Amino acid sequence: VTAAAPAPLVGVDLGGTLVRAAVATGEASHAEPVRHPTPHAAPPDAVLDAIAAAVREATGAAAPAGVAIGIPGPLDPVAGVVHAAPNLHGWSELPVQRLLEQRLDCPVAIENDAHLAGFAEWVAGAGRGSRDMIFVTVSTGVGGGLVLDGELFSGFAGTAGELGHTIYQPDGPPCGQGHRGCLEGTASGTAIARRARELLAAGEASSLAGLPADKLDARAVADAAADGDALAISLYAEAGRALGLAIGGFVNMLSPEAVVVGGGLINAGELLFAPLRRALPEIAFAAPLARCRVVAAALGTDAGLVGAVAWAVRRFRARAGAPAPG
Amino acid sequence: VTAAAPAPLVGVDLGGTLVRAAVATGEASHAEPVRHPTPHAAPPDAVLDAIAAAVREATGAAAPAGVAIGIPGPLDPVAGVVHAAPNLHGWSELPVQRLLEQRLDCPVAIENDAHLAGFAEWVAGAGRGSRDMIFVTVSTGVGGGLVLDGELFSGFAGTAGELGHTIYQPDGPPCGQGHRGCLEGTASGTAIARRARELLAAGEASSLAGLPADKLDARAVADAAADGDALAISLYAEAGRALGLAIGGFVNMLSPEAVVVGGGLINAGELLFAPLRRALPEIAFAAPLARCRVVAAALGTDAGLVGAVAWAVRRFRARAGAPAPG
């Protein structure tokens, strides 16, 4: 980076384990990312310092034109305040935007990490070219993001897109927030593992029966299902059907051009997607369903960082002192 | 109306019983409406002729600058095609916009009637001043409309806002479209009446037991509940709770500034709203719920016509040859 080069735009993906920071090289592409461990048990200042250090390392000390950060928790992107980040210590109503702008001396935008993963799929992944897109991410929990009329949609409080916390069955299993009956309580990796434990405890036959309790997760169930285990297959069928019924309702509600399903559970492929697709027409009207593609995400675990980079470009390209990269 | 007056903007509310047409006198106000019976059993041409006649009568033969029409069924407002209108004979993939533009010789906009009722509440009713608003209408069925970022949101196929056809309980009672488990299957007037019949047939004690079958509707249940009938109260409590859990999920999904609940069932007042409000925090996150008001609609049965008028003004005011009225 020389003095004549445009100021770098930086995307940061803040996870519970790693901080990743990368300089944009295009609308949704980036240089090799810097990775730092997240000091998740330390006070917020330590995490903010780690983010600032990762950004400085990524830019090679050039002053950035703008930084966008994906954060795992509900937040207000306009006020720049994180309401909560369950995997980080002491992050409660934290004014992250201001605290990082002080450290980095450049404009900072914060966004929910699932929103940015969805934005990445819209700019450069499976939702590319669509006008209205719903992103559903299914891993430990169920999250999401919305692109409506070609814009990332965050709603009035900035927290929109929490698709896992819509009603699926009243008095059903609790979600990760302790609410009973959310979609997440039935269709997440946590839910699959819990249901497997319940059924094994009830004496159901399965190749999973021999597994130590701490190995019995959604991935182990997916492996068993791929090997033909009937119980494991039925658990993915149940989660897929729940996702399909919920997504069918979202199609009725928003009539998107695309629904992109991402997160670790999609590695199960058709074990999840076949029952999901079968359930869609049980609830979705023919007209909006016919004009909507329901597809697997394309960017995998890169989506968070790609989304942060793309959001930095979208928000701050005018400040970078150069035409849009890429 | 003289030749010097600006050309009138006309809103039309097409119902299964009545066609109402009125000339705009302001952004969301109108002159005394013309009412014609809807020839609902006749072929589409007869209904379209009745609409055109009502418009002409409303304008006193002045050529309108534009006409907006609310139609009870799923439709594509961009293509101008009605997919279906269950209460009208032969309305299937009908190019209503073109057929009416031929009759009226002016631009016509078609929209779903619940969308327009929601738009009316946003312009002039309980959602006034909000940026993002969800309208839920609860009567025979459950419908809705969305205003997002200050615009009526219709989605890619034009059919967005079908909030009654989101999943509420898998394998639950069927909705009016025969889908099992929709919100409408639990929280509509039809659902309340069906549940009352089931419980009475099972021998539950209630003042409703003496009622002839054809009088046992949601209004009769509301009357009994107002008189203290425990079964009737519990039926409204169940519907209110279902609406609250569903709306709580919508708040998580879209983080609106307002949720406006309209339709005939809101005449039950606190019998419906108290359990509805109690259910909200069971599923909605604190941050978006704190910034969202959940309130009863203000415009009653006028909302459809007011919305059509307001939509005519919004869409066609520039063609009216005068500054925006009002």
XYZ file of C-alpha atoms in Angstrom:
652
model
C 0.000 0.000 0.000
C 1.498 3.315 -1.094
C 0.387 6.829 -0.280
C -1.194 7.123 -3.749
C -3.380 4.037 -3.323
C -7.018 4.517 -2.310
C -7.643 4.097 1.405
C -8.552 0.491 2.230
C -12.041 -0.691 3.114
C -12.015 -3.421 5.744
C -14.474 -6.128 6.716
C -14.310 -7.829 10.099
C -16.046 -11.017 11.187
C -16.179 -11.210 14.983
C -16.792 -14.751 16.151
C -16.730 -16.306 19.592
C -13.416 -17.977 18.696
C -11.752 -15.865 15.996
C -11.577 -12.282 14.833
C -11.042 -12.226 11.060
C -10.260 -8.992 9.227
C -9.655 -8.509 5.503
C -9.166 -5.643 3.058
C -11.673 -5.443 0.206
C -10.295 -6.146 -3.264
C -13.701 -6.016 -4.962
C -17.392 -5.664 -4.227
C -17.416 -8.990 -2.416
C -13.819 -10.198 -2.517
C -10.954 -9.649 -0.141
C -7.250 -10.112 0.453
C -5.981 -12.932 2.656
C -7.609 -12.348 6.065
C -5.803 -11.710 9.341
C -6.959 -14.041 12.107
C -6.656 -13.302 15.812
C -8.084 -15.340 18.686
C -11.116 -13.650 20.281
C -10.429 -12.961 23.978
C -14.040 -13.877 24.639
C -13.688 -14.283 28.407
C -11.931 -10.910 28.834
C -13.768 -7.602 29.279
C -15.115 -5.862 26.155
C -12.072 -3.544 25.893
C -9.804 -6.520 25.195
C -12.045 -7.740 22.378
C -12.258 -4.230 20.906
C -8.459 -3.928 21.103
C -8.124 -7.268 19.303
C -10.461 -6.062 16.550
C -8.481 -2.832 16.147
C -5.197 -4.754 16.047
C -6.555 -7.124 13.384
C -7.725 -4.180 11.257
C -4.329 -2.453 11.527
C -2.524 -5.642 10.613
C -4.849 -6.191 7.636
C -4.251 -2.697 6.236
C -0.504 -2.737 6.860
C -0.905 0.434 8.914
C -2.657 2.417 6.139
C -5.561 4.399 7.581
C -8.789 2.669 6.523
C -11.554 4.603 4.765
C -14.147 2.565 6.622
C -14.622 -0.655 8.557
C -17.716 -2.875 8.719
C -18.013 -5.489 11.445
C -20.313 -8.473 11.757
C -21.190 -9.219 15.375
C -22.938 -12.333 16.731
C -25.868 -10.804 18.548
C -28.798 -8.403 18.338
C -27.749 -4.804 17.794
C -28.859 -1.417 16.546
C -26.818 -0.522 13.445
C -28.045 3.077 13.407
C -27.223 3.819 17.041
C -24.123 1.603 16.766
C -24.990 -0.244 19.978
C -24.805 -3.997 20.561
C -27.736 -5.118 22.732
C -26.175 -8.478 23.617
C -23.571 -10.936 22.321
C -24.179 -14.225 24.117
C -20.725 -15.645 23.334
C -18.796 -12.608 24.592
C -18.272 -11.486 28.175
C -19.987 -8.277 29.248
C -21.401 -7.224 25.901
C -24.624 -5.596 26.977
C -25.832 -2.305 25.436
C -22.236 -1.692 24.365
C -21.620 1.348 22.061
C -19.299 -0.659 19.813
C -19.355 1.736 16.881
C -18.151 4.683 18.958
C -15.572 2.628 20.876
C -14.063 1.333 17.639
C -14.169 4.680 15.866
C -12.087 6.051 18.757
C -9.561 3.240 18.313
C -9.450 3.266 14.514
C -10.034 6.930 13.730
C -12.302 6.085 10.798
C -16.031 5.433 10.313
C -17.236 2.048 11.540
C -20.488 0.243 10.736
C -21.739 -2.596 12.892
C -24.220 -5.211 11.723
C -25.528 -8.550 12.898
C -23.351 -11.374 11.528
C -26.272 -13.326 10.073
C -27.493 -10.176 8.312
C -24.062 -9.813 6.721
C -23.863 -13.499 5.775
C -27.197 -13.020 4.034
C -25.945 -9.840 2.377
C -22.932 -11.805 1.091
C -25.196 -14.465 -0.406
C -27.188 -11.688 -2.057
C -24.162 -9.851 -3.493
C -22.072 -12.840 -4.487
C -23.758 -16.112 -3.577
C -26.944 -18.090 -4.084
C -29.213 -15.039 -3.894
C -27.317 -13.052 -6.489
C -29.519 -11.042 -8.837
C -32.638 -11.274 -6.699
C -34.541 -8.187 -5.573
C -36.052 -9.550 -2.356
C -34.209 -12.344 -0.537
C -34.650 -14.187 2.736
C -31.542 -15.759 4.262
C -32.063 -18.511 6.819
C -29.014 -19.904 8.590
C -29.368 -23.195 10.429
C -26.585 -24.340 12.718
C -26.569 -24.438 16.540
C -29.433 -21.971 16.334
C -31.552 -20.565 13.526
C -30.834 -17.005 12.403
C -31.350 -14.990 9.313
C -31.228 -11.810 7.352
C -33.413 -9.984 4.876
C -32.683 -8.090 1.692
C -35.817 -6.224 0.607
C -36.103 -4.016 -2.470
C -32.363 -4.416 -2.944
C -31.383 -3.189 0.532
C -30.298 -4.960 3.698
C -33.372 -4.685 5.918
C -32.805 -4.158 9.645
C -36.149 -2.780 10.760
C -36.924 -0.014 13.203
C -34.834 -1.329 16.114
C -32.166 -2.728 13.794
C -32.785 -6.313 14.873
C -34.928 -7.648 12.019
C -34.190 -11.048 10.482
C -34.527 -13.211 13.601
C -36.315 -15.897 11.612
C -35.548 -18.652 14.116
C -37.642 -16.903 16.717
C -40.961 -17.055 14.928
C -43.695 -19.321 16.272
C -43.607 -22.897 15.008
C -45.556 -24.833 17.592
C -46.981 -23.294 20.756
C -45.703 -25.068 23.878
C -43.096 -26.814 21.707
C -39.468 -27.270 22.752
C -37.624 -24.152 23.940
C -35.187 -22.283 21.717
C -31.735 -21.140 22.812
C -33.304 -18.066 24.447
C -35.681 -20.202 26.499
C -38.775 -19.252 24.502
C -41.106 -22.210 23.973
C -42.304 -23.052 20.503
C -39.904 -21.100 18.294
C -38.770 -22.555 14.993
C -35.282 -22.819 16.493
C -36.603 -25.209 19.153
C -37.435 -27.744 16.434
C -35.211 -27.031 13.443
C -31.728 -26.261 14.820
C -28.683 -28.438 15.345
C -29.309 -28.186 19.078
C -32.871 -29.400 18.584
C -31.766 -32.365 16.455
C -29.220 -33.428 19.080
C -31.717 -33.035 21.922
C -34.358 -35.037 20.063
C -31.793 -37.762 19.326
C -30.955 -38.019 23.029
C -34.635 -38.193 23.939
C -35.384 -40.950 21.459
C -32.285 -42.977 22.376
C -33.194 -42.636 26.065
C -36.642 -43.961 25.155
C -34.945 -47.046 23.708
C -35.176 -46.341 19.960
C -32.780 -48.459 17.890
C -30.045 -46.498 16.123
C -26.363 -46.665 15.278
C -26.125 -43.483 17.375
C -26.819 -45.484 20.538
C -23.152 -46.352 20.994
C -21.947 -42.741 20.809
C -20.648 -40.905 23.914
C -23.065 -38.153 24.968
C -20.600 -35.366 24.120
C -20.255 -36.632 20.533
C -23.990 -36.738 19.893
C -24.452 -33.568 17.863
C -26.217 -32.674 14.635
C -23.137 -33.601 12.598
C -23.023 -37.093 14.111
C -26.720 -37.466 13.323
C -26.046 -36.343 9.741
C -23.243 -38.914 9.416
C -25.510 -41.669 10.736
C -28.295 -40.561 8.381
C -25.897 -40.664 5.434
C -25.113 -44.255 6.448
C -28.806 -45.118 6.321
C -29.703 -44.975 10.013
C -33.498 -44.679 10.066
C -33.717 -42.703 13.300
C -31.107 -40.208 12.119
C -32.878 -39.839 8.769
C -36.187 -39.173 10.534
C -34.594 -36.465 12.689
C -33.352 -34.564 9.628
C -36.720 -35.124 7.964
C -38.441 -33.534 10.956
C -36.105 -30.528 10.957
C -36.390 -30.174 7.174
C -40.170 -30.305 7.317
C -40.224 -27.670 10.060
C -37.973 -25.413 7.992
C -40.139 -26.002 4.923
C -43.374 -25.094 6.719
C -41.786 -22.008 8.264
C -40.198 -20.903 4.986
C -43.476 -21.540 3.160
C -45.082 -19.077 5.572
C -42.265 -16.574 4.997
C -42.936 -16.866 1.247
C -46.594 -15.995 1.866
C -45.567 -13.123 4.110
C -42.840 -11.482 2.007
C -43.023 -13.046 -1.474
C -39.243 -13.021 -1.938
C -37.507 -13.823 -5.191
C -35.117 -16.164 -3.357
C -34.845 -17.968 -0.042
C -31.245 -18.949 0.673
C -30.691 -21.590 3.348
C -27.219 -21.675 4.900
C -25.449 -22.775 8.057
C -23.783 -26.010 9.096
C -26.909 -28.167 8.803
C -27.065 -27.767 5.031
C -24.060 -30.067 4.789
C -26.639 -32.847 5.216
C -27.806 -32.006 1.674
C -30.949 -33.752 0.485
C -31.524 -35.320 3.910
C -32.564 -31.796 4.920
C -33.605 -30.244 1.598
C -35.910 -32.976 0.277
C -38.344 -32.800 3.229
C -37.933 -29.003 3.264
C -39.001 -28.686 -0.375
C -41.852 -31.182 0.071
C -43.309 -29.080 2.876
C -43.265 -25.752 0.983
C -46.464 -26.203 -1.063
C -48.311 -27.470 2.002
C -48.467 -23.863 3.151
C -47.108 -21.519 0.463
C -49.520 -20.156 -2.130
C -48.800 -21.192 -5.703
C -48.248 -17.670 -7.087
C -45.428 -16.477 -4.768
C -43.893 -19.960 -4.567
C -43.698 -20.234 -8.353
C -41.699 -16.989 -8.455
C -39.332 -17.894 -5.604
C -36.273 -20.122 -5.681
C -35.447 -21.916 -2.438
C -31.767 -22.851 -2.595
C -28.729 -23.771 -0.538
C -26.235 -21.057 0.363
C -23.121 -20.924 -1.799
C -20.496 -19.224 0.356
C -20.259 -21.557 3.355
C -18.350 -20.290 6.387
C -16.829 -17.454 4.312
C -20.188 -15.705 4.146
C -19.679 -13.720 7.350
C -16.367 -12.199 6.274
C -17.450 -11.701 2.656
C -20.577 -9.962 3.938
C -18.580 -7.657 6.209
C -16.276 -6.748 3.323
C -19.229 -6.198 0.977
C -20.932 -4.053 3.596
C -17.780 -1.958 4.074
C -17.694 -1.400 0.311
C -21.418 -0.568 0.176
C -21.293 1.835 3.097
C -17.911 3.513 2.665
C -16.810 3.203 -0.970
C -17.381 6.916 -1.511
C -14.863 7.667 1.261
C -12.218 5.344 -0.154
C -11.047 7.999 -2.596
C -11.393 5.739 -5.614
C -14.097 4.244 -7.787
C -15.694 1.104 -6.414
C -13.123 -1.683 -6.486
C -13.707 -4.726 -8.642
C -66.716 19.550 -11.230
C -65.882 22.143 -13.889
C -63.442 21.920 -16.757
C -60.949 24.010 -14.768
C -60.921 21.647 -11.769
C -58.112 19.118 -11.477
C -59.012 15.677 -12.791
C -60.406 13.505 -10.007
C -58.528 10.635 -8.368
C -60.801 7.733 -7.495
C -60.537 4.886 -5.015
C -62.646 1.750 -5.370
C -63.252 -0.956 -2.796
C -64.459 -4.135 -4.492
C -66.174 -6.439 -2.042
C -68.129 -9.621 -2.545
C -71.358 -7.690 -1.793
C -70.720 -4.042 -2.688
C -68.608 -1.961 -5.048
C -67.819 1.380 -3.374
C -66.182 4.207 -5.314
C -65.222 7.655 -4.055
C -63.343 10.705 -5.296
C -60.333 11.793 -3.225
C -60.703 15.084 -1.360
C -57.386 14.749 0.492
C -54.490 12.369 1.021
C -56.772 9.925 2.805
C -60.225 11.490 2.657
C -62.961 11.215 0.110
C -66.339 12.522 -1.015
C -69.518 10.561 -0.255
C -69.004 7.154 -1.890
C -71.133 5.610 -4.627
C -72.325 2.089 -3.759
C -73.373 -0.520 -6.304
C -74.196 -4.166 -5.638
C -71.422 -6.501 -6.818
C -72.817 -8.925 -9.424
C -70.605 -11.601 -7.865
C -72.310 -14.563 -9.503
C -72.106 -13.036 -13.000
C -69.072 -13.372 -15.315
C -66.099 -11.022 -14.724
C -67.239 -8.566 -17.431
C -70.359 -7.711 -15.433
C -68.320 -6.946 -12.319
C -65.864 -4.839 -14.330
C -68.785 -2.949 -15.905
C -70.205 -2.297 -12.416
C -66.841 -0.932 -11.260
C -66.605 1.353 -14.288
C -70.178 2.571 -13.757
C -69.475 3.326 -10.086
C -66.353 5.287 -11.013
C -68.233 7.324 -13.614
C -71.022 8.047 -11.192
C -68.514 9.101 -8.519
C -66.741 11.558 -10.827
C -69.937 12.961 -12.312
C -68.637 12.053 -15.764
C -65.328 13.972 -15.377
C -62.467 11.869 -16.777
C -60.459 10.572 -13.810
C -56.710 11.113 -13.594
C -56.297 7.677 -12.069
C -58.196 4.933 -10.283
C -56.944 2.570 -7.580
C -58.923 -0.542 -6.732
C -58.731 -2.854 -3.744
C -59.577 -6.440 -4.656
C -60.227 -9.344 -2.269
C -57.684 -11.883 -3.479
C -54.058 -12.518 -4.350
C -52.879 -10.471 -7.312
C -49.837 -9.050 -9.064
C -50.002 -5.238 -8.885
C -47.157 -4.780 -11.380
C -48.608 -7.066 -14.052
C -52.112 -5.900 -13.126
C -53.402 -9.472 -12.957
C -55.664 -10.956 -10.271
C -54.623 -14.538 -9.517
C -57.870 -15.436 -7.768
C -60.781 -13.753 -5.992
C -62.596 -16.479 -4.039
C -65.837 -14.489 -3.627
C -66.171 -13.631 -7.329
C -67.150 -15.908 -10.175
C -64.476 -16.717 -12.749
C -61.743 -14.428 -11.460
C -58.687 -16.493 -12.259
C -55.554 -14.921 -13.748
C -57.728 -12.027 -14.868
C -55.914 -8.962 -16.356
C -58.076 -6.534 -14.380
C -55.858 -3.491 -14.819
C -55.946 -3.678 -18.614
C -59.669 -4.517 -18.745
C -60.505 -1.513 -16.564
C -58.135 0.855 -18.347
C -60.006 -0.021 -21.562
C -63.328 0.816 -19.893
C -62.182 3.962 -18.047
C -59.587 5.372 -20.451
C -57.269 6.295 -17.557
C -54.495 4.583 -15.595
C -55.675 1.977 -13.098
C -53.763 0.428 -10.200
C -54.935 -2.781 -8.571
C -53.941 -3.891 -5.089
C -55.011 -6.479 -2.565
C -57.747 -5.086 -0.317
C -55.966 -5.981 2.936
C -52.805 -4.264 1.660
C -54.838 -1.119 1.065
C -56.583 -1.319 4.442
C -53.123 -1.496 5.991
C -51.960 1.405 3.853
C -54.954 3.419 5.097
C -54.046 2.695 8.730
C -50.504 3.826 7.941
C -51.514 7.062 6.212
C -54.407 8.069 8.434
C -55.038 5.506 11.175
C -53.339 3.691 14.032
C -50.031 3.271 12.197
C -49.694 6.927 11.271
C -46.164 8.281 11.537
C -44.474 4.875 11.659
C -41.749 3.900 9.219
C -42.265 0.127 9.200
C -45.734 -1.209 9.959
C -47.385 -4.611 9.955
C -51.152 -4.717 9.473
C -52.973 -7.865 10.583
C -56.677 -8.126 9.851
C -58.673 -10.765 11.705
C -62.198 -11.516 10.600
C -63.495 -14.610 8.791
C -59.864 -15.216 7.834
C -56.558 -13.624 8.759
C -54.935 -11.311 6.223
C -52.539 -8.469 6.275
C -50.360 -5.903 4.640
C -46.892 -4.477 5.109
C -45.488 -0.962 4.934
C -41.697 -1.167 4.972
C -39.369 1.816 4.814
C -42.394 3.990 4.183
C -43.636 2.059 1.154
C -46.429 -0.457 0.644
C -44.536 -3.755 0.314
C -45.928 -6.308 -2.124
C -42.908 -8.528 -2.726
C -41.666 -10.080 -5.928
C -44.934 -11.743 -6.981
C -47.032 -8.899 -5.551
C -48.723 -11.153 -3.003
C -46.776 -10.344 0.182
C -48.613 -9.722 3.434
C -50.460 -13.034 3.754
C -49.765 -13.140 7.478
C -52.591 -15.582 8.209
C -50.858 -18.231 6.172
C -47.725 -18.548 8.252
C -47.150 -21.696 10.276
C -48.647 -21.682 13.753
C -48.912 -25.331 14.660
C -47.994 -28.174 12.311
C -50.921 -30.551 11.797
C -53.189 -27.968 13.434
C -56.654 -27.089 12.122
C -56.905 -26.183 8.417
C -57.175 -22.586 7.246
C -59.697 -21.363 4.677
C -57.377 -22.577 1.892
C -57.245 -26.084 3.359
C -53.657 -25.787 4.556
C -53.134 -27.413 7.939
C -51.524 -25.497 10.753
C -51.702 -21.892 9.504
C -52.302 -19.077 11.956
C -55.702 -18.587 10.295
C -56.720 -22.110 11.326
C -56.497 -21.079 14.992
C -56.942 -17.312 15.185
C -59.759 -16.406 12.764
C -63.479 -15.903 13.279
C -64.058 -19.160 11.432
C -61.683 -20.959 13.796
C -63.398 -19.543 16.887
C -66.814 -20.659 15.620
C -65.535 -24.124 14.694
C -63.865 -24.575 18.077
C -67.070 -23.461 19.823
C -69.059 -26.097 17.905
C -66.500 -28.783 18.782
C -66.518 -27.969 22.488
C -70.319 -27.710 22.654
C -70.619 -31.050 20.857
C -68.249 -32.479 23.475
C -70.715 -31.352 26.127
C -68.983 -28.244 27.520
C -71.301 -25.958 29.468
C -71.918 -22.553 27.888
C -74.657 -20.040 27.257
C -73.890 -20.671 23.578
C -75.374 -24.173 23.838
C -78.883 -22.940 23.123
C -77.919 -21.108 19.931
C -79.004 -22.396 16.495
C -75.999 -23.671 14.514
C -76.287 -20.919 11.903
C -76.058 -18.210 14.589
C -72.939 -19.640 16.200
C -70.301 -17.299 14.803
C -67.384 -15.321 16.263
C -69.674 -12.381 17.022
C -72.038 -14.578 19.039
C -69.028 -15.934 20.932
C -67.855 -12.357 21.600
C -71.300 -11.426 22.916
C -71.333 -14.455 25.220
C -67.803 -13.647 26.384
C -68.822 -10.063 27.161
C -71.629 -11.532 29.300
C -69.072 -13.582 31.243
C -69.461 -16.995 29.582
C -66.293 -18.880 30.550
C -66.128 -21.045 27.417
C -66.543 -18.016 25.149
C -63.882 -16.097 27.082
C -61.472 -19.020 26.731
C -62.038 -19.153 22.965
C -61.078 -15.485 22.558
C -58.149 -16.032 24.907
C -56.921 -18.867 22.697
C -57.232 -16.785 19.520
C -55.613 -13.780 21.212
C -52.713 -15.871 22.453
C -52.183 -17.337 18.978
C -52.166 -13.852 17.462
C -49.754 -12.665 20.154
C -47.293 -15.496 19.572
C -47.472 -15.025 15.810
C -47.123 -11.246 16.038
C -44.240 -11.640 18.502
C -42.480 -13.691 15.839
C -43.262 -11.050 13.203
C -41.690 -8.455 15.513
C -38.521 -10.574 15.683
C -38.568 -11.007 11.921
C -39.249 -7.435 10.773
C -38.782 -5.182 13.824
C -41.635 -2.868 12.818
C -42.393 0.419 14.532
C -46.068 -0.526 14.727
C -48.280 -3.585 14.448
C -51.873 -2.616 13.738
C -54.525 -5.265 14.347
C -57.824 -4.756 12.539
C -60.819 -6.722 11.296
C -64.146 -7.634 12.856
C -62.660 -9.634 15.733
C -61.134 -6.560 17.342
C -64.640 -5.498 18.362
C -64.128 -7.981 21.206
C -61.636 -5.477 22.657
C -59.659 -6.632 25.676
C -61.081 -10.151 25.415
C -58.774 -10.467 22.414
C -56.076 -7.874 23.133
C -55.238 -8.774 26.742
C -54.142 -12.353 25.913
C -52.538 -11.060 22.707
C -50.343 -8.577 24.584
C -49.514 -11.117 27.307
C -48.159 -13.536 24.669
C -45.896 -11.016 22.910
C -42.909 -11.129 25.324
C -43.077 -14.934 25.411
C -41.479 -14.876 21.974
C -40.485 -11.327 20.995
C -37.050 -10.064 21.958
C -37.011 -7.113 24.338
C -35.198 -4.682 22.018
C -37.561 -4.766 19.004
C -40.649 -5.164 21.208
C -39.732 -2.075 23.252
C -39.631 -0.031 20.051
C -42.887 -1.386 18.597
C -46.439 -0.392 19.456
C -49.068 -3.114 19.010
C -52.419 -1.384 18.665
C -55.977 -1.757 17.413
C -56.845 -0.411 13.973
C -58.583 2.967 13.948
C -60.480 3.073 10.660
C -62.847 0.116 10.956
C -64.680 -0.984 7.823
C -63.775 2.294 6.086
C -60.129 1.224 5.840
C -60.525 -0.514 2.480
C -62.035 2.492 0.718
C -59.770 5.010 2.479
C -56.790 2.874 1.444
C -57.920 2.737 -2.190
C -58.342 6.521 -2.218
C -54.965 7.065 -0.547
C -53.348 4.696 -3.033
C -54.927 6.533 -5.980
C -53.506 9.791 -4.564
C -50.063 8.228 -3.979
C -49.872 6.649 -7.400
C -51.552 9.210 -9.629
C -51.426 12.627 -7.929
C -48.885 13.844 -10.482
C -51.384 13.121 -13.268
C -54.240 14.942 -11.533
C -53.036 18.311 -12.857
C -52.922 19.850 -9.396
C -50.833 19.760 -6.249
C -51.599 16.904 -3.905
C -55.019 17.451 -2.384
C -55.362 18.000 1.359
